[in-house]
């Protein structure tokens, strides 16, 4: 059992947790993830480690309630426990001094981009961060991002805060202004990562994305997380989760991530039914 | 019949006793075990068939050299507990091995009775004694040597790790087993389905090991959460045994393999066995809804049989095995093939897939296949399948399960650079001691051999335990020198 030390909502439906896991806290590097299993009948699901504190022995994850498990996680509070937490998994981000590095986070992807942006800064890069959200109330980690950025931009789809538009438009603007960009990290919804890849492709800017295929064991056994990169089969849990954005087959990833849509709906309905019965929301 | 009076002629006249099983039609709709086990009467009768050879070749046919003649004699005499303990001198998991060992290629293959008649049902008898001890609640903790003060880390709680841990504990060493998953048992839990190996049996065996003082730590991925180097260093283990099993699945490399609905047997079985997806939505993990659908499993090994029979049990309307050679070349156990046939699995033999076909939503709709015929023997000694011109056809399917084998888990190799690995990424060991190229680090099971059997992994675990024990016995506690 793993104890939740703190649990705070950062925005509607987006919650930040510090979990006691000293072994993982000691080892974790930017870009790595955890597998969680909330209860005995729960599924195993991955969450990227947003931060860690080796001294206190805690790891930080940020979850957006999207499916049954993430919503159940977001109902937990400080003092509650999680049945299984395992990690740190995945190959750490490749960090070096590229020169000027742009870190792009879309929605809750900002939480995943944050540790890598911090590591890029620590490695001596000039770090520009672009963090996108649908609207102002969904912007997360603004101060944290600012603290690791030489330049920090917020974009909102509805223009309620920062730059009015998509992260890709802001990126294009930077490129068009003649800035020399040496490295781009993009983490967020699949369409956003694909769009960023298309923006940087013509300029040959090295671009990395962190992929989120369905995982079951997450430790290099089942093969469920296979993705197509450069026409080859790669496994996100051990070969990734970060890959060269210009080689990733994003369509294949989004197709394969849809496989359990029907079951997810059934699961949601069963959950809604139980909540009505128990009077919980 | 009095086992002391019975003549050889009388023994030979007894037919092989049939183990009761669930009706095939009934069992194809549930996940309960296929076989129901021998009754004490049936077991005693079967044991009387053994003629007690002076030179029991069956013992040599067993990878761990169980004293088969002796335990069978004890069964014949009605001393079932004595028989269980006799087996356990050489094999700690009789209830498991009695179920999943390929006896027909090992002990039963060389049984003298088998030359003219059916061999003694050694596997069924082994299973019987394991079950008898467990079900009557008479399991004893084996005799253990006094504490040696030495500590050994075992990585992986599958068959190799468990047998290694058991022997090391009996030698008096402190043993900690590290498991990456949330559940102990490795392939016994995530791979082999309930209908072939009830999970309750595995859990019970694990309880027995706990009672011996073995410590188990789940959710630890060695290579990530902790490294081999750290186990030997700050964690102060005197030796490490690596039994992490097979790794990521192989795919066929044909067009359309990325379509939605094409998955590896590892994933399919892990979802159903480890994550209990057959119980969705009570269990949160879903699995492809097989009800009324057509499912094809590609491969001819035991895992392929497990996968196709699982699909059938999940309600598949058609459950096919597609295999490029003929039934005779199938690596799966004969018993499993027969069970599958009786349960209504459709075998498309001498058939290879050329391409998976999908719709505009990238959903699998079928597989284009080609018929094969057997040509000259290849390097494996099996007749090589060659394509038949103009025999292509499309088989409509909704799910494809690829079951053509696994690579090895990359994590230990990536994070322990001084361990030598082969071209196939398996760990290289000294075959006599199972020692790796790294001092005080041993390995065994699928991580060394590539995909093999439970009993071979157990044999390797035991061999390593003995070598570790010998090594620790000649070095003083606290010293790291050899």
PDB file of N, CA, C and O in Angstrom, chain B residues 77-131:
ATOM      1  N   UNK B  77       1.098 -48.307  -2.080  1.00  0.00           N
ATOM      2  CA  UNK B  77       0.953 -48.806  -0.707  1.00  0.00           C
ATOM      3  C   UNK B  77      -0.045 -47.971   0.097  1.00  0.00           C
ATOM      4  O   UNK B  77      -0.283 -48.246   1.273  1.00  0.00           O
ATOM      5  N   UNK B  78      -0.573 -46.927  -0.509  1.00  0.00           N
ATOM      6  CA  UNK B  78      -1.575 -46.101   0.171  1.00  0.00           C
ATOM      7  C   UNK B  78      -0.970 -45.009   1.019  1.00  0.00           C
ATOM      8  O   UNK B  78      -1.685 -44.292   1.719  1.00  0.00           O
ATOM      9  N   UNK B  79       0.341 -44.831   0.967  1.00  0.00           N
ATOM     10  CA  UNK B  79       0.983 -43.773   1.758  1.00  0.00           C
ATOM     11  C   UNK B  79       1.103 -42.512   0.895  1.00  0.00           C
ATOM     12  O   UNK B  79       2.176 -42.171   0.402  1.00  0.00           O
ATOM     13  N   UNK B  80      -0.028 -41.817   0.751  1.00  0.00           N
ATOM     14  CA  UNK B  80      -0.055 -40.677  -0.168  1.00  0.00           C
ATOM     15  C   UNK B  80       0.796 -39.506   0.318  1.00  0.00           C
ATOM     16  O   UNK B  80       1.430 -38.815  -0.470  1.00  0.00           O
ATOM     17  N   UNK B  81       0.786 -39.299   1.618  1.00  0.00           N
ATOM     18  CA  UNK B  81       1.600 -38.195   2.144  1.00  0.00           C
ATOM     19  C   UNK B  81       3.080 -38.490   1.989  1.00  0.00           C
ATOM     20  O   UNK B  81       3.880 -37.625   1.634  1.00  0.00           O
ATOM     21  N   UNK B  82       3.433 -39.750   2.235  1.00  0.00           N
ATOM     22  CA  UNK B  82       4.824 -40.175   2.056  1.00  0.00           C
ATOM     23  C   UNK B  82       5.243 -39.953   0.605  1.00  0.00           C
ATOM     24  O   UNK B  82       6.357 -39.500   0.316  1.00  0.00           O
ATOM     25  N   UNK B  83       4.312 -40.247  -0.311  1.00  0.00           N
ATOM     26  CA  UNK B  83       4.602 -40.071  -1.734  1.00  0.00           C
ATOM     27  C   UNK B  83       4.823 -38.588  -2.045  1.00  0.00           C
ATOM     28  O   UNK B  83       5.747 -38.219  -2.770  1.00  0.00           O
ATOM     29  N   UNK B  84       3.961 -37.733  -1.456  1.00  0.00           N
ATOM     30  CA  UNK B  84       4.093 -36.289  -1.698  1.00  0.00           C
ATOM     31  C   UNK B  84       5.461 -35.801  -1.235  1.00  0.00           C
ATOM     32  O   UNK B  84       6.135 -35.035  -1.925  1.00  0.00           O
ATOM     33  N   UNK B  85       5.871 -36.273  -0.067  1.00  0.00           N
ATOM     34  CA  UNK B  85       7.162 -35.816   0.466  1.00  0.00           C
ATOM     35  C   UNK B  85       8.324 -36.348  -0.360  1.00  0.00           C
ATOM     36  O   UNK B  85       9.338 -35.668  -0.521  1.00  0.00           O
ATOM     37  N   UNK B  86       8.153 -37.546  -0.885  1.00  0.00           N
ATOM     38  CA  UNK B  86       9.204 -38.109  -1.740  1.00  0.00           C
ATOM     39  C   UNK B  86       9.362 -37.240  -2.998  1.00  0.00           C
ATOM     40  O   UNK B  86      10.481 -36.916  -3.392  1.00  0.00           O
ATOM     41  N   UNK B  87       8.244 -36.850  -3.604  1.00  0.00           N
ATOM     42  CA  UNK B  87       8.329 -35.984  -4.795  1.00  0.00           C
ATOM     43  C   UNK B  87       8.996 -34.672  -4.427  1.00  0.00           C
ATOM     44  O   UNK B  87       9.864 -34.161  -5.142  1.00  0.00           O
ATOM     45  N   UNK B  88       8.619 -34.149  -3.284  1.00  0.00           N
ATOM     46  CA  UNK B  88       9.101 -32.819  -2.897  1.00  0.00           C
ATOM     47  C   UNK B  88      10.592 -32.781  -2.576  1.00  0.00           C
ATOM     48  O   UNK B  88      11.176 -31.700  -2.495  1.00  0.00           O
ATOM     49  N   UNK B  89      11.190 -33.970  -2.416  1.00  0.00           N
ATOM     50  CA  UNK B  89      12.647 -33.963  -2.242  1.00  0.00           C
ATOM     51  C   UNK B  89      13.314 -33.376  -3.493  1.00  0.00           C
ATOM     52  O   UNK B  89      14.409 -32.826  -3.435  1.00  0.00           O
ATOM     53  N   UNK B  90      12.650 -33.530  -4.637  1.00  0.00           N
ATOM     54  CA  UNK B  90      13.258 -33.066  -5.896  1.00  0.00           C
ATOM     55  C   UNK B  90      12.464 -31.983  -6.608  1.00  0.00           C
ATOM     56  O   UNK B  90      12.992 -31.288  -7.463  1.00  0.00           O
ATOM     57  N   UNK B  91      11.194 -31.866  -6.307  1.00  0.00           N
ATOM     58  CA  UNK B  91      10.346 -30.887  -6.991  1.00  0.00           C
ATOM     59  C   UNK B  91       9.410 -30.258  -5.970  1.00  0.00           C
ATOM     60  O   UNK B  91       8.567 -30.935  -5.400  1.00  0.00           O
ATOM     61  N   UNK B  92       9.579 -28.951  -5.783  1.00  0.00           N
ATOM     62  CA  UNK B  92       8.789 -28.287  -4.747  1.00  0.00           C
ATOM     63  C   UNK B  92       7.350 -28.023  -5.156  1.00  0.00           C
ATOM     64  O   UNK B  92       6.521 -27.691  -4.319  1.00  0.00           O
ATOM     65  N   UNK B  93       7.041 -28.118  -6.430  1.00  0.00           N
ATOM     66  CA  UNK B  93       5.704 -27.734  -6.880  1.00  0.00           C
ATOM     67  C   UNK B  93       4.997 -28.875  -7.623  1.00  0.00           C
ATOM     68  O   UNK B  93       4.650 -28.736  -8.801  1.00  0.00           O
ATOM     69  N   UNK B  94       4.770 -30.020  -6.955  1.00  0.00           N
ATOM     70  CA  UNK B  94       4.190 -31.159  -7.680  1.00  0.00           C
ATOM     71  C   UNK B  94       2.791 -30.895  -8.234  1.00  0.00           C
ATOM     72  O   UNK B  94       2.477 -31.346  -9.341  1.00  0.00           O
ATOM     73  N   UNK B  95       1.958 -30.144  -7.501  1.00  0.00           N
ATOM     74  CA  UNK B  95       0.597 -29.909  -7.987  1.00  0.00           C
ATOM     75  C   UNK B  95       0.637 -29.085  -9.269  1.00  0.00           C
ATOM     76  O   UNK B  95      -0.225 -29.215 -10.139  1.00  0.00           O
ATOM     77  N   UNK B  96       1.658 -28.250  -9.394  1.00  0.00           N
ATOM     78  CA  UNK B  96       1.788 -27.420 -10.601  1.00  0.00           C
ATOM     79  C   UNK B  96       2.423 -28.231 -11.737  1.00  0.00           C
ATOM     80  O   UNK B  96       1.893 -28.295 -12.843  1.00  0.00           O
ATOM     81  N   UNK B  97       3.552 -28.889 -11.451  1.00  0.00           N
ATOM     82  CA  UNK B  97       4.234 -29.641 -12.515  1.00  0.00           C
ATOM     83  C   UNK B  97       3.400 -30.820 -12.992  1.00  0.00           C
ATOM     84  O   UNK B  97       3.424 -31.179 -14.166  1.00  0.00           O
ATOM     85  N   UNK B  98       2.663 -31.447 -12.076  1.00  0.00           N
ATOM     86  CA  UNK B  98       1.792 -32.543 -12.487  1.00  0.00           C
ATOM     87  C   UNK B  98       0.792 -32.088 -13.538  1.00  0.00           C
ATOM     88  O   UNK B  98       0.346 -32.868 -14.362  1.00  0.00           O
ATOM     89  N   UNK B  99       0.483 -30.793 -13.510  1.00  0.00           N
ATOM     90  CA  UNK B  99      -0.482 -30.241 -14.464  1.00  0.00           C
ATOM     91  C   UNK B  99       0.160 -29.722 -15.740  1.00  0.00           C
ATOM     92  O   UNK B  99      -0.385 -29.888 -16.820  1.00  0.00           O
ATOM     93  N   UNK B 100       1.291 -29.055 -15.637  1.00  0.00           N
ATOM     94  CA  UNK B 100       1.783 -28.351 -16.828  1.00  0.00           C
ATOM     95  C   UNK B 100       3.050 -28.935 -17.464  1.00  0.00           C
ATOM     96  O   UNK B 100       3.445 -28.491 -18.534  1.00  0.00           O
ATOM     97  N   UNK B 101       3.682 -29.940 -16.835  1.00  0.00           N
ATOM     98  CA  UNK B 101       4.871 -30.539 -17.449  1.00  0.00           C
ATOM     99  C   UNK B 101       4.488 -31.313 -18.705  1.00  0.00           C
ATOM    100  O   UNK B 101       3.453 -31.959 -18.736  1.00  0.00           O
ATOM    101  N   UNK B 102       5.335 -31.318 -19.725  1.00  0.00           N
ATOM    102  CA  UNK B 102       5.071 -32.173 -20.896  1.00  0.00           C
ATOM    103  C   UNK B 102       5.582 -33.595 -20.622  1.00  0.00           C
ATOM    104  O   UNK B 102       6.594 -34.014 -21.177  1.00  0.00           O
ATOM    105  N   UNK B 103       4.887 -34.332 -19.768  1.00  0.00           N
ATOM    106  CA  UNK B 103       5.369 -35.665 -19.375  1.00  0.00           C
ATOM    107  C   UNK B 103       5.561 -36.601 -20.572  1.00  0.00           C
ATOM    108  O   UNK B 103       6.434 -37.450 -20.572  1.00  0.00           O
ATOM    109  N   UNK B 104       4.713 -36.417 -21.592  1.00  0.00           N
ATOM    110  CA  UNK B 104       4.801 -37.307 -22.751  1.00  0.00           C
ATOM    111  C   UNK B 104       6.135 -37.183 -23.477  1.00  0.00           C
ATOM    112  O   UNK B 104       6.508 -38.065 -24.236  1.00  0.00           O
ATOM    113  N   UNK B 105       6.853 -36.078 -23.250  1.00  0.00           N
ATOM    114  CA  UNK B 105       8.177 -35.916 -23.864  1.00  0.00           C
ATOM    115  C   UNK B 105       9.290 -36.195 -22.866  1.00  0.00           C
ATOM    116  O   UNK B 105      10.464 -36.070 -23.190  1.00  0.00           O
ATOM    117  N   UNK B 106       8.919 -36.479 -21.623  1.00  0.00           N
ATOM    118  CA  UNK B 106       9.933 -36.655 -20.577  1.00  0.00           C
ATOM    119  C   UNK B 106       9.776 -38.032 -19.939  1.00  0.00           C
ATOM    120  O   UNK B 106       9.994 -39.046 -20.582  1.00  0.00           O
ATOM    121  N   UNK B 107       9.374 -38.070 -18.668  1.00  0.00           N
ATOM    122  CA  UNK B 107       9.295 -39.340 -17.934  1.00  0.00           C
ATOM    123  C   UNK B 107       8.422 -40.389 -18.625  1.00  0.00           C
ATOM    124  O   UNK B 107       8.809 -41.555 -18.749  1.00  0.00           O
ATOM    125  N   UNK B 108       7.249 -39.974 -19.091  1.00  0.00           N
ATOM    126  CA  UNK B 108       6.320 -40.957 -19.659  1.00  0.00           C
ATOM    127  C   UNK B 108       6.786 -41.431 -21.031  1.00  0.00           C
ATOM    128  O   UNK B 108       6.447 -42.523 -21.464  1.00  0.00           O
ATOM    129  N   UNK B 109       7.581 -40.610 -21.686  1.00  0.00           N
ATOM    130  CA  UNK B 109       8.075 -41.016 -23.003  1.00  0.00           C
ATOM    131  C   UNK B 109       9.010 -42.218 -22.888  1.00  0.00           C
ATOM    132  O   UNK B 109       9.022 -43.084 -23.756  1.00  0.00           O
ATOM    133  N   UNK B 110       9.786 -42.263 -21.818  1.00  0.00           N
ATOM    134  CA  UNK B 110      10.772 -43.350 -21.687  1.00  0.00           C
ATOM    135  C   UNK B 110      10.258 -44.496 -20.816  1.00  0.00           C
ATOM    136  O   UNK B 110      10.950 -45.511 -20.657  1.00  0.00           O
ATOM    137  N   UNK B 111       9.049 -44.373 -20.245  1.00  0.00           N
ATOM    138  CA  UNK B 111       8.497 -45.419 -19.381  1.00  0.00           C
ATOM    139  C   UNK B 111       8.477 -46.762 -20.129  1.00  0.00           C
ATOM    140  O   UNK B 111       7.997 -46.839 -21.270  1.00  0.00           O
ATOM    141  N   UNK B 112       9.009 -47.797 -19.475  1.00  0.00           N
ATOM    142  CA  UNK B 112       9.148 -49.117 -20.111  1.00  0.00           C
ATOM    143  C   UNK B 112       7.777 -49.682 -20.505  1.00  0.00           C
ATOM    144  O   UNK B 112       7.629 -50.289 -21.574  1.00  0.00           O
ATOM    145  N   UNK B 113       6.776 -49.450 -19.655  1.00  0.00           N
ATOM    146  CA  UNK B 113       5.428 -49.946 -19.944  1.00  0.00           C
ATOM    147  C   UNK B 113       4.932 -49.362 -21.266  1.00  0.00           C
ATOM    148  O   UNK B 113       4.208 -50.000 -22.019  1.00  0.00           O
ATOM    149  N   UNK B 114       5.369 -48.139 -21.536  1.00  0.00           N
ATOM    150  CA  UNK B 114       4.900 -47.412 -22.701  1.00  0.00           C
ATOM    151  C   UNK B 114       5.355 -48.005 -24.017  1.00  0.00           C
ATOM    152  O   UNK B 114       4.874 -47.613 -25.076  1.00  0.00           O
ATOM    153  N   UNK B 115       6.306 -48.944 -23.966  1.00  0.00           N
ATOM    154  CA  UNK B 115       6.799 -49.517 -25.225  1.00  0.00           C
ATOM    155  C   UNK B 115       5.712 -50.305 -25.942  1.00  0.00           C
ATOM    156  O   UNK B 115       5.613 -50.272 -27.163  1.00  0.00           O
ATOM    157  N   UNK B 116       4.917 -51.071 -25.145  1.00  0.00           N
ATOM    158  CA  UNK B 116       3.866 -51.874 -25.782  1.00  0.00           C
ATOM    159  C   UNK B 116       2.473 -51.410 -25.398  1.00  0.00           C
ATOM    160  O   UNK B 116       1.507 -51.717 -26.072  1.00  0.00           O
ATOM    161  N   UNK B 117       2.398 -50.737 -24.266  1.00  0.00           N
ATOM    162  CA  UNK B 117       1.093 -50.270 -23.786  1.00  0.00           C
ATOM    163  C   UNK B 117       1.194 -48.770 -23.536  1.00  0.00           C
ATOM    164  O   UNK B 117       2.204 -48.157 -23.839  1.00  0.00           O
ATOM    165  N   UNK B 118       0.155 -48.229 -22.921  1.00  0.00           N
ATOM    166  CA  UNK B 118       0.242 -46.824 -22.551  1.00  0.00           C
ATOM    167  C   UNK B 118       1.147 -46.687 -21.330  1.00  0.00           C
ATOM    168  O   UNK B 118       1.086 -47.508 -20.406  1.00  0.00           O
ATOM    169  N   UNK B 119       1.996 -45.671 -21.290  1.00  0.00           N
ATOM    170  CA  UNK B 119       2.907 -45.521 -20.150  1.00  0.00           C
ATOM    171  C   UNK B 119       2.135 -45.263 -18.852  1.00  0.00           C
ATOM    172  O   UNK B 119       0.971 -44.870 -18.887  1.00  0.00           O
ATOM    173  N   UNK B 120       2.816 -45.471 -17.733  1.00  0.00           N
ATOM    174  CA  UNK B 120       2.221 -45.132 -16.439  1.00  0.00           C
ATOM    175  C   UNK B 120       1.950 -43.618 -16.442  1.00  0.00           C
ATOM    176  O   UNK B 120       2.775 -42.825 -16.918  1.00  0.00           O
ATOM    177  N   UNK B 121       0.791 -43.243 -15.902  1.00  0.00           N
ATOM    178  CA  UNK B 121       0.404 -41.828 -15.913  1.00  0.00           C
ATOM    179  C   UNK B 121       1.131 -41.082 -14.798  1.00  0.00           C
ATOM    180  O   UNK B 121       0.543 -40.695 -13.782  1.00  0.00           O
ATOM    181  N   UNK B 122       2.423 -40.889 -15.003  1.00  0.00           N
ATOM    182  CA  UNK B 122       3.273 -40.315 -13.955  1.00  0.00           C
ATOM    183  C   UNK B 122       2.828 -38.895 -13.594  1.00  0.00           C
ATOM    184  O   UNK B 122       2.749 -38.521 -12.425  1.00  0.00           O
ATOM    185  N   UNK B 123       2.496 -38.113 -14.619  1.00  0.00           N
ATOM    186  CA  UNK B 123       2.077 -36.728 -14.379  1.00  0.00           C
ATOM    187  C   UNK B 123       0.810 -36.669 -13.541  1.00  0.00           C
ATOM    188  O   UNK B 123       0.720 -35.893 -12.585  1.00  0.00           O
ATOM    189  N   UNK B 124      -0.158 -37.509 -13.888  1.00  0.00           N
ATOM    190  CA  UNK B 124      -1.413 -37.519 -13.131  1.00  0.00           C
ATOM    191  C   UNK B 124      -1.174 -37.927 -11.679  1.00  0.00           C
ATOM    192  O   UNK B 124      -1.820 -37.426 -10.761  1.00  0.00           O
ATOM    193  N   UNK B 125      -0.230 -38.856 -11.480  1.00  0.00           N
ATOM    194  CA  UNK B 125       0.069 -39.301 -10.109  1.00  0.00           C
ATOM    195  C   UNK B 125       0.785 -38.202  -9.324  1.00  0.00           C
ATOM    196  O   UNK B 125       0.525 -37.999  -8.137  1.00  0.00           O
ATOM    197  N   UNK B 126       1.672 -37.502 -10.007  1.00  0.00           N
ATOM    198  CA  UNK B 126       2.378 -36.409  -9.336  1.00  0.00           C
ATOM    199  C   UNK B 126       1.371 -35.343  -8.889  1.00  0.00           C
ATOM    200  O   UNK B 126       1.402 -34.851  -7.765  1.00  0.00           O
ATOM    201  N   UNK B 127       0.470 -35.010  -9.806  1.00  0.00           N
ATOM    202  CA  UNK B 127      -0.577 -34.043  -9.500  1.00  0.00           C
ATOM    203  C   UNK B 127      -1.410 -34.529  -8.309  1.00  0.00           C
ATOM    204  O   UNK B 127      -1.737 -33.755  -7.401  1.00  0.00           O
ATOM    205  N   UNK B 128      -1.728 -35.825  -8.328  1.00  0.00           N
ATOM    206  CA  UNK B 128      -2.551 -36.387  -7.254  1.00  0.00           C
ATOM    207  C   UNK B 128      -1.900 -36.187  -5.885  1.00  0.00           C
ATOM    208  O   UNK B 128      -2.551 -35.740  -4.940  1.00  0.00           O
ATOM    209  N   UNK B 129      -0.616 -36.497  -5.768  1.00  0.00           N
ATOM    210  CA  UNK B 129       0.008 -36.384  -4.439  1.00  0.00           C
ATOM    211  C   UNK B 129       0.116 -34.926  -3.989  1.00  0.00           C
ATOM    212  O   UNK B 129      -0.068 -34.619  -2.812  1.00  0.00           O
ATOM    213  N   UNK B 130       0.384 -34.039  -4.962  1.00  0.00           N
ATOM    214  CA  UNK B 130       0.450 -32.612  -4.621  1.00  0.00           C
ATOM    215  C   UNK B 130      -0.902 -32.124  -4.117  1.00  0.00           C
ATOM    216  O   UNK B 130      -1.003 -31.432  -3.106  1.00  0.00           O
ATOM    217  N   UNK B 131      -1.965 -32.518  -4.835  1.00  0.00           N
ATOM    218  CA  UNK B 131      -3.316 -32.110  -4.440  1.00  0.00           C
ATOM    219  C   UNK B 131      -3.715 -32.739  -3.107  1.00  0.00           C
ATOM    220  O   UNK B 131      -4.350 -32.096  -2.271  1.00  0.00           O
TER     221      UNK B 131
END
